[in-house]
PDB file of C-alpha atoms in Angstrom:
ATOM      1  CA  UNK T   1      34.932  76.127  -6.417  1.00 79.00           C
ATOM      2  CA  UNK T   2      31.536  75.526  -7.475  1.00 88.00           C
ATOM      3  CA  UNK T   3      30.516  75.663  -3.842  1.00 88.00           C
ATOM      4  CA  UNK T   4      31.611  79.304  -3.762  1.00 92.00           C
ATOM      5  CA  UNK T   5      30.212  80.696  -7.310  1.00 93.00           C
ATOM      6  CA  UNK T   6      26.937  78.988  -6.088  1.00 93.00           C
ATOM      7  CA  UNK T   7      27.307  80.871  -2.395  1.00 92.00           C
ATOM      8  CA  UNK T   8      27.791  84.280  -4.174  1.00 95.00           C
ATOM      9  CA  UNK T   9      25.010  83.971  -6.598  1.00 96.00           C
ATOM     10  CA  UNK T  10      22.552  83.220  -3.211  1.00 95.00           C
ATOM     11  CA  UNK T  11      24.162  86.689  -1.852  1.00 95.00           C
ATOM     12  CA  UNK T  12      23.750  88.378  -4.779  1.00 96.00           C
ATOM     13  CA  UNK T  13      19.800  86.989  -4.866  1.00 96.00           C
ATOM     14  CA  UNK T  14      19.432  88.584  -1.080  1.00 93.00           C
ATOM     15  CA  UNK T  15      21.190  91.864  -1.315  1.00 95.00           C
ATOM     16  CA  UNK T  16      24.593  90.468   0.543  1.00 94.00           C
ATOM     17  CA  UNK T  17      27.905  92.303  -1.187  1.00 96.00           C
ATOM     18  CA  UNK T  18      30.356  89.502  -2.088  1.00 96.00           C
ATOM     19  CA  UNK T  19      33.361  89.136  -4.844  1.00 96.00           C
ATOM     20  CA  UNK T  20      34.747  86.058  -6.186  1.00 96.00           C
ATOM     21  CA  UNK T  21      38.761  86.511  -5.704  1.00 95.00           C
ATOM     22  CA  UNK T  22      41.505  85.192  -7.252  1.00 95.00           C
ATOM     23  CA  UNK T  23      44.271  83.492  -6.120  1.00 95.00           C
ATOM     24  CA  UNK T  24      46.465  86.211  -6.619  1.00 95.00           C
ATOM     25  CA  UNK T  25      44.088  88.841  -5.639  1.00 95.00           C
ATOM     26  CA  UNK T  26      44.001  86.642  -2.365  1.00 94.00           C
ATOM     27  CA  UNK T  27      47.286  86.751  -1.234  1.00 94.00           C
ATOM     28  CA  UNK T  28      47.724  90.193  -1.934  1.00 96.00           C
ATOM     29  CA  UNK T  29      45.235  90.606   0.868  1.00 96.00           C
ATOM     30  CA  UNK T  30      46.215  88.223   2.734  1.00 96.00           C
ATOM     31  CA  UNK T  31      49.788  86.455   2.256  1.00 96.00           C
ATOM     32  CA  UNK T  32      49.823  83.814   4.945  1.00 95.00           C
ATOM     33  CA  UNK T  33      46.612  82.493   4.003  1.00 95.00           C
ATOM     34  CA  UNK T  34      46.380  79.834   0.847  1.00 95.00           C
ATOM     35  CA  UNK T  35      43.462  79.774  -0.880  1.00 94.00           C
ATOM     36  CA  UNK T  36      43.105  78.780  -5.293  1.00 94.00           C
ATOM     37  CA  UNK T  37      39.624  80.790  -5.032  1.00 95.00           C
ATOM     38  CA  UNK T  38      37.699  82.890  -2.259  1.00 96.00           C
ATOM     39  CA  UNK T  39      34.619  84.771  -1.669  1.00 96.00           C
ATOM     40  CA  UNK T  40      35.457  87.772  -0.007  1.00 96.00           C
ATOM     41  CA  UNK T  41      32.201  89.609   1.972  1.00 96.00           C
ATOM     42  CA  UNK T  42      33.679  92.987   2.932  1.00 95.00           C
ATOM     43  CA  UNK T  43      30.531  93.921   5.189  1.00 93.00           C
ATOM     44  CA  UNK T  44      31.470  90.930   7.578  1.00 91.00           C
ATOM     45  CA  UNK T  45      32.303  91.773  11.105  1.00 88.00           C
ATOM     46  CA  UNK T  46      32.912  91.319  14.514  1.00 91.00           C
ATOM     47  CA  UNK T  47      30.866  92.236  17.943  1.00 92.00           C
ATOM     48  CA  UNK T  48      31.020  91.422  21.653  1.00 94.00           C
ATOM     49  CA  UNK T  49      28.232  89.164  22.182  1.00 93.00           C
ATOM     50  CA  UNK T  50      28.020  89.312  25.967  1.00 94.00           C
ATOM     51  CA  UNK T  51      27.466  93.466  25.695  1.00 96.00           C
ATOM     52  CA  UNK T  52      25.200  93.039  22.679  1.00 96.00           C
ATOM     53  CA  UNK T  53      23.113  90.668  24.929  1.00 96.00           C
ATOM     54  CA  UNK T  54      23.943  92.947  27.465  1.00 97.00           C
ATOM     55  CA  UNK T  55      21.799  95.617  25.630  1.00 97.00           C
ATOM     56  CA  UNK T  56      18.941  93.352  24.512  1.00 96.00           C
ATOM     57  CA  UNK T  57      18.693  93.165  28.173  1.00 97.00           C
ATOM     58  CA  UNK T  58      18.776  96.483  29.208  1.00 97.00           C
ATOM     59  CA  UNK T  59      16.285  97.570  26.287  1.00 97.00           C
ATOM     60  CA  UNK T  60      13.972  94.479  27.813  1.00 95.00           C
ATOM     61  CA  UNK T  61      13.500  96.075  30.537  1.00 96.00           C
ATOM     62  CA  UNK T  62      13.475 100.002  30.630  1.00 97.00           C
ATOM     63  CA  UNK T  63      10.106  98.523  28.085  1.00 96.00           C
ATOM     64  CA  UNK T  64       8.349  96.894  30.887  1.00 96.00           C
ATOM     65  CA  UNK T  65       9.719  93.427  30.332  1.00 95.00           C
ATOM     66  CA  UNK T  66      10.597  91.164  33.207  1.00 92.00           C
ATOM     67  CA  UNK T  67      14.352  89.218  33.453  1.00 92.00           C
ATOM     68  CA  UNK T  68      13.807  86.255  35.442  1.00 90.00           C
ATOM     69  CA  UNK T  69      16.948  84.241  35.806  1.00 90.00           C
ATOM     70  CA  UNK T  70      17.484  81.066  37.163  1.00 90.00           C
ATOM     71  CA  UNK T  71      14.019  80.169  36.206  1.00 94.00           C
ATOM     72  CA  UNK T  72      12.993  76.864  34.814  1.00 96.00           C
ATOM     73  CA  UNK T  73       9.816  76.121  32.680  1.00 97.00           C
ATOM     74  CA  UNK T  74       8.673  72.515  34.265  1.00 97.00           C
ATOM     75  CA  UNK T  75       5.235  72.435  32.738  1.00 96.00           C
ATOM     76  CA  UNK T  76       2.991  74.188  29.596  1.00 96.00           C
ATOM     77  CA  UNK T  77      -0.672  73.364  29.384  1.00 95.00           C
ATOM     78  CA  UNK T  78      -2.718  75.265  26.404  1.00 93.00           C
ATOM     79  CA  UNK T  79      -6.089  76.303  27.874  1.00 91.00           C
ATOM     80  CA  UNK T  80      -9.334  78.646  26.476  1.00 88.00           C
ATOM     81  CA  UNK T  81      -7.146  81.563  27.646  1.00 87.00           C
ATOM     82  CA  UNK T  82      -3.835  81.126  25.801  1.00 94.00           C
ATOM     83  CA  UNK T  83      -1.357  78.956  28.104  1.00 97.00           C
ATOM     84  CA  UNK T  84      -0.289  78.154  31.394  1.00 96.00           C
ATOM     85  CA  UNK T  85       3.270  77.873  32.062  1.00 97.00           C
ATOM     86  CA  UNK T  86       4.431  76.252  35.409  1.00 97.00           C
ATOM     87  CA  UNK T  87       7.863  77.695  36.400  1.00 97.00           C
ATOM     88  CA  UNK T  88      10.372  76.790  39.185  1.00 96.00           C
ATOM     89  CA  UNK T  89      11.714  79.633  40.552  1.00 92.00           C
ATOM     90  CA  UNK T  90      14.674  78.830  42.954  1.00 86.00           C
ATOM     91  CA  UNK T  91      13.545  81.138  45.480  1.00 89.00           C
ATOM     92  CA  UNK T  92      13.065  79.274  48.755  1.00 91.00           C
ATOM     93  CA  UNK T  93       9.806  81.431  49.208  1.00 92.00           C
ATOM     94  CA  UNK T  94       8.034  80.772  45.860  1.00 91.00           C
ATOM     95  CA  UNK T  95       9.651  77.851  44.662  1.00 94.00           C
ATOM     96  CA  UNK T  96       7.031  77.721  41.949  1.00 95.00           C
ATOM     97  CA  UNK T  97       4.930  80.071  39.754  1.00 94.00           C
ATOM     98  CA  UNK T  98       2.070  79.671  37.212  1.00 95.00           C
ATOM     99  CA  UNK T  99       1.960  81.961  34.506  1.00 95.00           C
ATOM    100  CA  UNK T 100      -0.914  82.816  31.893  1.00 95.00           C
ATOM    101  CA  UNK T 101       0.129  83.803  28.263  1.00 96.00           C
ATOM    102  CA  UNK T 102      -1.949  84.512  25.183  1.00 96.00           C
ATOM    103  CA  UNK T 103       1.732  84.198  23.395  1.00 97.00           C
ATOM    104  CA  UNK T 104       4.119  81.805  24.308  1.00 97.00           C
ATOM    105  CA  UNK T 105       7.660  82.127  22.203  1.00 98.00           C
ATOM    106  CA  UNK T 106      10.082  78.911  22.362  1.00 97.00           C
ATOM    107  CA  UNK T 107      13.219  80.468  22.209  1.00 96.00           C
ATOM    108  CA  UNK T 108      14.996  78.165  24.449  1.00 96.00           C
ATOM    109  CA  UNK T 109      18.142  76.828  22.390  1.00 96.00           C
ATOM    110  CA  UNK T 110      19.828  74.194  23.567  1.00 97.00           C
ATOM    111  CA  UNK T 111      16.629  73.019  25.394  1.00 97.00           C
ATOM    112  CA  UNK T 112      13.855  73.947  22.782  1.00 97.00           C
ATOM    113  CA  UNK T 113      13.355  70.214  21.740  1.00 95.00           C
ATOM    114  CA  UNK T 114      12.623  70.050  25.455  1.00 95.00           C
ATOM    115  CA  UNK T 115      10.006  72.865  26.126  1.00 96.00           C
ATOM    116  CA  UNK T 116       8.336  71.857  22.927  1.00 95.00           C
ATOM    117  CA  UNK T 117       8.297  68.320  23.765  1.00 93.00           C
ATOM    118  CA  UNK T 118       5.775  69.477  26.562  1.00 94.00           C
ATOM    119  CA  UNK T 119       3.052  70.087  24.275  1.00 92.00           C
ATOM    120  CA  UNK T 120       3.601  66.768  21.969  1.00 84.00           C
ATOM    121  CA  UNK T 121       1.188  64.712  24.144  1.00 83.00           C
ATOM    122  CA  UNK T 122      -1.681  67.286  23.733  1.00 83.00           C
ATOM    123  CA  UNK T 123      -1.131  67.459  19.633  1.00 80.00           C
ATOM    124  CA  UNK T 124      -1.067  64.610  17.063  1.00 75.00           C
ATOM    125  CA  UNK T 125       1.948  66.459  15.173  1.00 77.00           C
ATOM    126  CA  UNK T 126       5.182  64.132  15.856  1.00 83.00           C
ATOM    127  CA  UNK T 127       6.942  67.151  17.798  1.00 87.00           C
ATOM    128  CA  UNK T 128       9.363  64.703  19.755  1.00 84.00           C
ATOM    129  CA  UNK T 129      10.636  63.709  16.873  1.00 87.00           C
ATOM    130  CA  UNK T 130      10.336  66.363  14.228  1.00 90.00           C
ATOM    131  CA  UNK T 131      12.210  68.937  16.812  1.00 95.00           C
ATOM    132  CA  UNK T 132      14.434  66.334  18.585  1.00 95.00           C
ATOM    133  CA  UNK T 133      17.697  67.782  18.858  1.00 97.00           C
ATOM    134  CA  UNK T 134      21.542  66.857  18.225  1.00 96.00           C
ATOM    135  CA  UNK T 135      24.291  67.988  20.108  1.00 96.00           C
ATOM    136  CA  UNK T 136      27.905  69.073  18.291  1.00 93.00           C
ATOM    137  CA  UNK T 137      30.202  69.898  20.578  1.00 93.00           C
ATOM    138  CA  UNK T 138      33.048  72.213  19.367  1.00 92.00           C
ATOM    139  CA  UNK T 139      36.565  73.189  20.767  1.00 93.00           C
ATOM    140  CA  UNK T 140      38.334  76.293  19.965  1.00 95.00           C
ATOM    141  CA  UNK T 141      41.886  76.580  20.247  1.00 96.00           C
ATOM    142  CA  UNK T 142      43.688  79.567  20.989  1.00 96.00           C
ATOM    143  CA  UNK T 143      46.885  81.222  18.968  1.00 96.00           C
ATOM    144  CA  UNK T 144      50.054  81.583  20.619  1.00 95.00           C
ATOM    145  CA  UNK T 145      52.320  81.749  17.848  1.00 92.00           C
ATOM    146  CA  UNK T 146      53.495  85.231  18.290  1.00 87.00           C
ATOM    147  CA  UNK T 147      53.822  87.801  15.061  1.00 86.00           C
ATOM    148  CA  UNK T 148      54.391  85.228  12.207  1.00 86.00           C
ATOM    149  CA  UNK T 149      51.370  84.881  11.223  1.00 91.00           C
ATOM    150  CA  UNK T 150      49.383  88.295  10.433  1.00 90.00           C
ATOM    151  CA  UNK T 151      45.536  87.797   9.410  1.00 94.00           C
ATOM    152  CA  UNK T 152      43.442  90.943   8.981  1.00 92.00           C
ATOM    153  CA  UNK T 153      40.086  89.132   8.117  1.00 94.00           C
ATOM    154  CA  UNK T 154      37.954  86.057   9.237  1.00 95.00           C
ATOM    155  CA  UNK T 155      38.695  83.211   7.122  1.00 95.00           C
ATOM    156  CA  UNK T 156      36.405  80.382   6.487  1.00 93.00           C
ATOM    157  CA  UNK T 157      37.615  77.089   4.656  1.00 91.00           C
ATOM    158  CA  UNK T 158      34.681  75.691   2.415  1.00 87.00           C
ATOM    159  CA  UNK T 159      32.125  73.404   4.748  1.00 79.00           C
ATOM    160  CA  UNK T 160      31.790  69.863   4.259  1.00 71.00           C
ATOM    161  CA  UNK T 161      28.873  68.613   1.657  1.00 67.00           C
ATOM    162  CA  UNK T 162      26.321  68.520   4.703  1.00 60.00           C
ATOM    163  CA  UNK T 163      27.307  71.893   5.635  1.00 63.00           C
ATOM    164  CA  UNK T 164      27.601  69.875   9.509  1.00 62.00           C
ATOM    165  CA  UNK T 165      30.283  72.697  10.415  1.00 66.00           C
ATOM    166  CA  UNK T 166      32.138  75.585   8.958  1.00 66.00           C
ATOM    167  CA  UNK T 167      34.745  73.870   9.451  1.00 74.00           C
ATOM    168  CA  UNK T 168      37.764  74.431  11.679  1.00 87.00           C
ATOM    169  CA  UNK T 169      38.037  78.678  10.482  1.00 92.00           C
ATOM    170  CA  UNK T 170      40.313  81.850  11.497  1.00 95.00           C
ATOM    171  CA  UNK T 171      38.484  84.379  13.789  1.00 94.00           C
ATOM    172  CA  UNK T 172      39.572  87.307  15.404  1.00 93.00           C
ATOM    173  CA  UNK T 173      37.823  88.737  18.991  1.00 91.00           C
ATOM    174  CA  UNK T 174      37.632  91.738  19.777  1.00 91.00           C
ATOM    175  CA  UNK T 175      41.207  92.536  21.655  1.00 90.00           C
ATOM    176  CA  UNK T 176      42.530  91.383  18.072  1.00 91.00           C
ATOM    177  CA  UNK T 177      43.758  88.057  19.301  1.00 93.00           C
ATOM    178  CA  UNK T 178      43.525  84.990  16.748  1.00 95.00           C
ATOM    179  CA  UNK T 179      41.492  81.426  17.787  1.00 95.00           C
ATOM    180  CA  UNK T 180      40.801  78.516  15.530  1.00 96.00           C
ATOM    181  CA  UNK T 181      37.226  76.380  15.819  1.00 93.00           C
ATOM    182  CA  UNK T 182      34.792  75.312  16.523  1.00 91.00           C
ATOM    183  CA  UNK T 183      35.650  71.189  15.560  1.00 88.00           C
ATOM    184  CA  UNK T 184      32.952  68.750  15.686  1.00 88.00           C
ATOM    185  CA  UNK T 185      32.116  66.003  17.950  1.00 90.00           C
ATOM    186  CA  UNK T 186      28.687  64.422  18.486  1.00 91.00           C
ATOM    187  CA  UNK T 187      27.787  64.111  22.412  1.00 92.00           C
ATOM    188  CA  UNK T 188      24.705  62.770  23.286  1.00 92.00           C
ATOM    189  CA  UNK T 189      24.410  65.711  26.395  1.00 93.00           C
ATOM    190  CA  UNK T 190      23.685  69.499  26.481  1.00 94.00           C
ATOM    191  CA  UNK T 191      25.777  70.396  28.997  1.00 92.00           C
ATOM    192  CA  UNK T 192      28.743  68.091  27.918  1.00 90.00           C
ATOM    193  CA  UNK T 193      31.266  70.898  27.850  1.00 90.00           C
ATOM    194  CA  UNK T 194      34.414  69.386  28.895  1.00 89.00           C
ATOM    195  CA  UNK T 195      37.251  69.825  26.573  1.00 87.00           C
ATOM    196  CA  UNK T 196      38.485  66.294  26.701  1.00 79.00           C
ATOM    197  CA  UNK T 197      37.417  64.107  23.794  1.00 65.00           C
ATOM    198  CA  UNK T 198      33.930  61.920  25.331  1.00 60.00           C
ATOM    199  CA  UNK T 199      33.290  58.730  23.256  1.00 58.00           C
ATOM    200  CA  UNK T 200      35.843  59.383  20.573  1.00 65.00           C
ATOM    201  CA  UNK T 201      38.989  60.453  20.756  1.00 67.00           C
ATOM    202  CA  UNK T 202      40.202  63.936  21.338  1.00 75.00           C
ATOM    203  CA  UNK T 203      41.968  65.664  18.438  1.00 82.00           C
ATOM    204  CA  UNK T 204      45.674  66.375  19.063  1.00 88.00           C
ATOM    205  CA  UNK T 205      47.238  69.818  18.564  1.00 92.00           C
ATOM    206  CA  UNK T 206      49.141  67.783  15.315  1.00 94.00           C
ATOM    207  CA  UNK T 207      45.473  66.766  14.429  1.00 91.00           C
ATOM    208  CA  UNK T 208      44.079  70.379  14.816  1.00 93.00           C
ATOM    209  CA  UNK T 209      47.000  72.571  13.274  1.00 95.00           C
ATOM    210  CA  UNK T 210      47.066  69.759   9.933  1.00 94.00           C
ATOM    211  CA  UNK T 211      43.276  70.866   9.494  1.00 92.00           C
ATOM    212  CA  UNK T 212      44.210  74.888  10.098  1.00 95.00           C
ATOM    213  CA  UNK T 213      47.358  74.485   7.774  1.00 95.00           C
ATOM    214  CA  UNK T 214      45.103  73.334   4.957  1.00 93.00           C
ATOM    215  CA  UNK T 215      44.372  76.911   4.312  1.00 94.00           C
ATOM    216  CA  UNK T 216      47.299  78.737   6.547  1.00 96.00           C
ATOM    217  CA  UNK T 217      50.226  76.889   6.227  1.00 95.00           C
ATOM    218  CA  UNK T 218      52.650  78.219   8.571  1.00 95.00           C
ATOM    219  CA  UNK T 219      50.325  76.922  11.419  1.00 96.00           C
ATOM    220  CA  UNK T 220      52.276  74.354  13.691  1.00 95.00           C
ATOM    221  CA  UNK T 221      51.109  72.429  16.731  1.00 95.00           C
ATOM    222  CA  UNK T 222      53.113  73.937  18.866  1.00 95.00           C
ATOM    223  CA  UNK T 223      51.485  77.810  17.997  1.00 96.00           C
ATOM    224  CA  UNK T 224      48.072  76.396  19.733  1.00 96.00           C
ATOM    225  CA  UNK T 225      46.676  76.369  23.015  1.00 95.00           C
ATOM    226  CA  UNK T 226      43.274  75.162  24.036  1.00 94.00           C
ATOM    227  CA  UNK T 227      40.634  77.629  24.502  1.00 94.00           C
ATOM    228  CA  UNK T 228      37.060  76.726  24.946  1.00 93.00           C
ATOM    229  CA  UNK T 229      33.919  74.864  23.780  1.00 94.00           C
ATOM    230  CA  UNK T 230      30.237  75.673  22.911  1.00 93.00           C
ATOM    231  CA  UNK T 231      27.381  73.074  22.205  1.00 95.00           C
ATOM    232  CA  UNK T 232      25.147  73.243  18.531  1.00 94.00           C
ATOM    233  CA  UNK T 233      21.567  72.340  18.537  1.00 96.00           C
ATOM    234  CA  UNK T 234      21.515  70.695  15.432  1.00 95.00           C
ATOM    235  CA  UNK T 235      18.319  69.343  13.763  1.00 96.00           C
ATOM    236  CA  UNK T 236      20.227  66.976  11.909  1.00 94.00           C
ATOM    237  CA  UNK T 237      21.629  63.806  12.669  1.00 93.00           C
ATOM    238  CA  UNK T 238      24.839  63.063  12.671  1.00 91.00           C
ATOM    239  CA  UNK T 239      25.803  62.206   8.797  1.00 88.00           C
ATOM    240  CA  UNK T 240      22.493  63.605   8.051  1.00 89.00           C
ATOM    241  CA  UNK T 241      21.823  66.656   5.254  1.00 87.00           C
ATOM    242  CA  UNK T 242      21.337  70.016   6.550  1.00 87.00           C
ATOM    243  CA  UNK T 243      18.470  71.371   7.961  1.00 91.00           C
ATOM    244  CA  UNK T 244      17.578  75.165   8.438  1.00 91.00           C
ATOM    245  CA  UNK T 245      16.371  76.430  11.655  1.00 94.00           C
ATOM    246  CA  UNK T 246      12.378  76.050  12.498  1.00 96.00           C
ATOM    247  CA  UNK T 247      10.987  79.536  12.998  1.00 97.00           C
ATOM    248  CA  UNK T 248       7.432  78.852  13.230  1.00 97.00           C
ATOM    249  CA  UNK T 249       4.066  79.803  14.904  1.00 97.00           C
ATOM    250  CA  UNK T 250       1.889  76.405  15.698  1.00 95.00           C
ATOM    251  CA  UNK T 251      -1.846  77.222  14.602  1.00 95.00           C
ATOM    252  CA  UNK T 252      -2.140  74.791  12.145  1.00 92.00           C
ATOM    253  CA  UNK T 253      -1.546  72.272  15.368  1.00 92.00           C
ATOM    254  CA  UNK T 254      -3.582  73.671  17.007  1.00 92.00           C
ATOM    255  CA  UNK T 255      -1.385  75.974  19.047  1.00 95.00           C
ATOM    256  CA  UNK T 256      -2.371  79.463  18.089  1.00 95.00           C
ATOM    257  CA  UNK T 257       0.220  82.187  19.651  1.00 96.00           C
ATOM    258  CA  UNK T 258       2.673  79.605  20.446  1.00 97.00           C
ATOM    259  CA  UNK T 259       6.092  79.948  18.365  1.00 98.00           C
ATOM    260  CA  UNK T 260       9.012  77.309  18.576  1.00 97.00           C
ATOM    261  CA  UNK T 261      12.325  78.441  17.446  1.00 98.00           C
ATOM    262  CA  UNK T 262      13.983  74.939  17.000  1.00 97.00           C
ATOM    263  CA  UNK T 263      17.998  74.451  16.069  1.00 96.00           C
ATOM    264  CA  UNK T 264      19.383  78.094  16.085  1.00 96.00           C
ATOM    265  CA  UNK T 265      22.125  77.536  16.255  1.00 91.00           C
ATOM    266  CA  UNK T 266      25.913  79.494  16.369  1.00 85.00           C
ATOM    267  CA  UNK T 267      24.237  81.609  13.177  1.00 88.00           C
ATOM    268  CA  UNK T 268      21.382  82.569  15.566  1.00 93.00           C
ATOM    269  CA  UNK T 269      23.464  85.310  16.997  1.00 93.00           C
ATOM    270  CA  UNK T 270      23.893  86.954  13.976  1.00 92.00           C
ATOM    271  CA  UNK T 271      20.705  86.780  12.976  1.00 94.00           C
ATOM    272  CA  UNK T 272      19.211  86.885  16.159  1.00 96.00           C
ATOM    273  CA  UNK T 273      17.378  91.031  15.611  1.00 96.00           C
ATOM    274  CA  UNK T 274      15.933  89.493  11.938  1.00 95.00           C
ATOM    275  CA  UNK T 275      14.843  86.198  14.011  1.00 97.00           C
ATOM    276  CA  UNK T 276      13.127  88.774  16.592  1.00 97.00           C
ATOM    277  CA  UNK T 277      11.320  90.544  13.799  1.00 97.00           C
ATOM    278  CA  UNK T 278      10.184  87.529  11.754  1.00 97.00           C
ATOM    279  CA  UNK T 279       8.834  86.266  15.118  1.00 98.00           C
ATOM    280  CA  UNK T 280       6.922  89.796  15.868  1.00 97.00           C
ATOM    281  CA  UNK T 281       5.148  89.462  11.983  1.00 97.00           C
ATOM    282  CA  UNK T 282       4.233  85.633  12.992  1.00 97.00           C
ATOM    283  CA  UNK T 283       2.209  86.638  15.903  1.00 95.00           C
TER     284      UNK T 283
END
């Protein structure tokens, strides 16, 4: 509870609408969800992310920029004139390309750790380690339950003390169907996206709708399906405290124009146009 009055005093600090709600008040809204206190944000929402990247895309380009695909950064090397980026390009023809930059912005998520590590040997800053990255792996699982369970807002279930995950929470896409995640598990690979458990055990459906039930009771194993999973680039370590995305433009290591967005993670999305903007006023 103190978690929450502490949340909605940070909104209230940075202009974000939120009420504290009783338990009463709470299921009137929402009677299949149990809750002793909530924080209700009415301005939360919903969008399709593959049409909103869709349009970051399309406004990219009628501006001049160029979408190259299928591209992957092999090599950065800061010279007098900004950088030089050495790129493979897949195409049979020009299987590589070198590219000169005054500005060079590391937005590469699950791989920024990576692209950043490139210019560690040519600074004495302890990049490898200060942006190594952690990979959570998270399920979602999918509701089949039919009509007994009506839920007309996203519900989150307070996160654990090193705010690792939001926790196993209620969201609804955009066709109005219901899906449960993301869960947690550490892998030690990027592109570990099977949906079987790796080195630890896979949660069952029992394990998954206990969790759910916690805050929606009626949940039962048999009302989930499995869905999908999605990788977080996490600065922290696993059992480690929380730490806050690294938006930040590398004079002072020497690196002027070059900006590393490190861990953005799931959040990123949301913020992703304030993250653009922040970036623009860095450089």
């Amino acid at each position: 509870m103190d978690y929450l009055h502490r949340l909605a005093t940070h909104c209230s600090e940075i202009d974000v609408p939120t009420e504290i709600v009783s338990k009463k008040a709470m299921h009137q809204m929402e009677p299949d969800v149990h809750a002793w206190l909530a924080l209700h944000s009415p301005t939360t929402g919903i969008i399709d992310s593959h049409e909103f990247m869709k349009s970051l895309q399309k406004d990219l380009i009628e501006n001049g920029a160029d979408f190259a695909p299928n591209s992957e950064v092999l090599a950065i090397q800061r010279d007098s004139g900004g950088y030089r980026v050495l790129v493979s390009t897949k195409d049979p023809e020009t299987p590589y390309m070198c590219i000169r930059a005054s500005t060079v912005v590391n937005a590469a998520g699950l791989w920024a750790d990576r692209v950043a590590g490139m210019l560690a040997d040519q600074t004495e800053s302890n990049w490898k380690e200060k942006y190594r990255l952690h990979f959570a792996k998270g399920r979602y699982y999918m509701y089949c339950g039919g009509p007994k369970i009506k839920v007309q807002r996203l519900i989150y279930p307070v996160p654990d003390k090193h705010i690792t995950s939001l926790g196993t929470h209620l969201t609804i896409d955009m066709g109005g169907a219901i899906r449960f995640g993301p869960d947690l598990e550490w892998v030690k690979s990027n592109s570990d996206n099977s949906f079987e458990g790796g080195s630890h055990r896979q949660p069952s459906m029992s394990d998954v709708a206990a969790e759910i039930s916690k805050y929606l009771p009626a949940i039962k194993a048999d009302d989930l399906e499995p869905g999908y999973t999605g990788i977080r680039p996490k600065l922290q370590p696993p059992g480690g405290s929380f730490r806050d995305f690294v938006v930040k433009e590398e004079s002072d290591a020497g690196f002027a124009g070059f900006v590393n967005l490190v861990g953005i993670e799931s959040p990123g999305l949301t913020s992703s146009l304030a993250i653009a903007k922040m970036v623009d006023g860095l450089l």
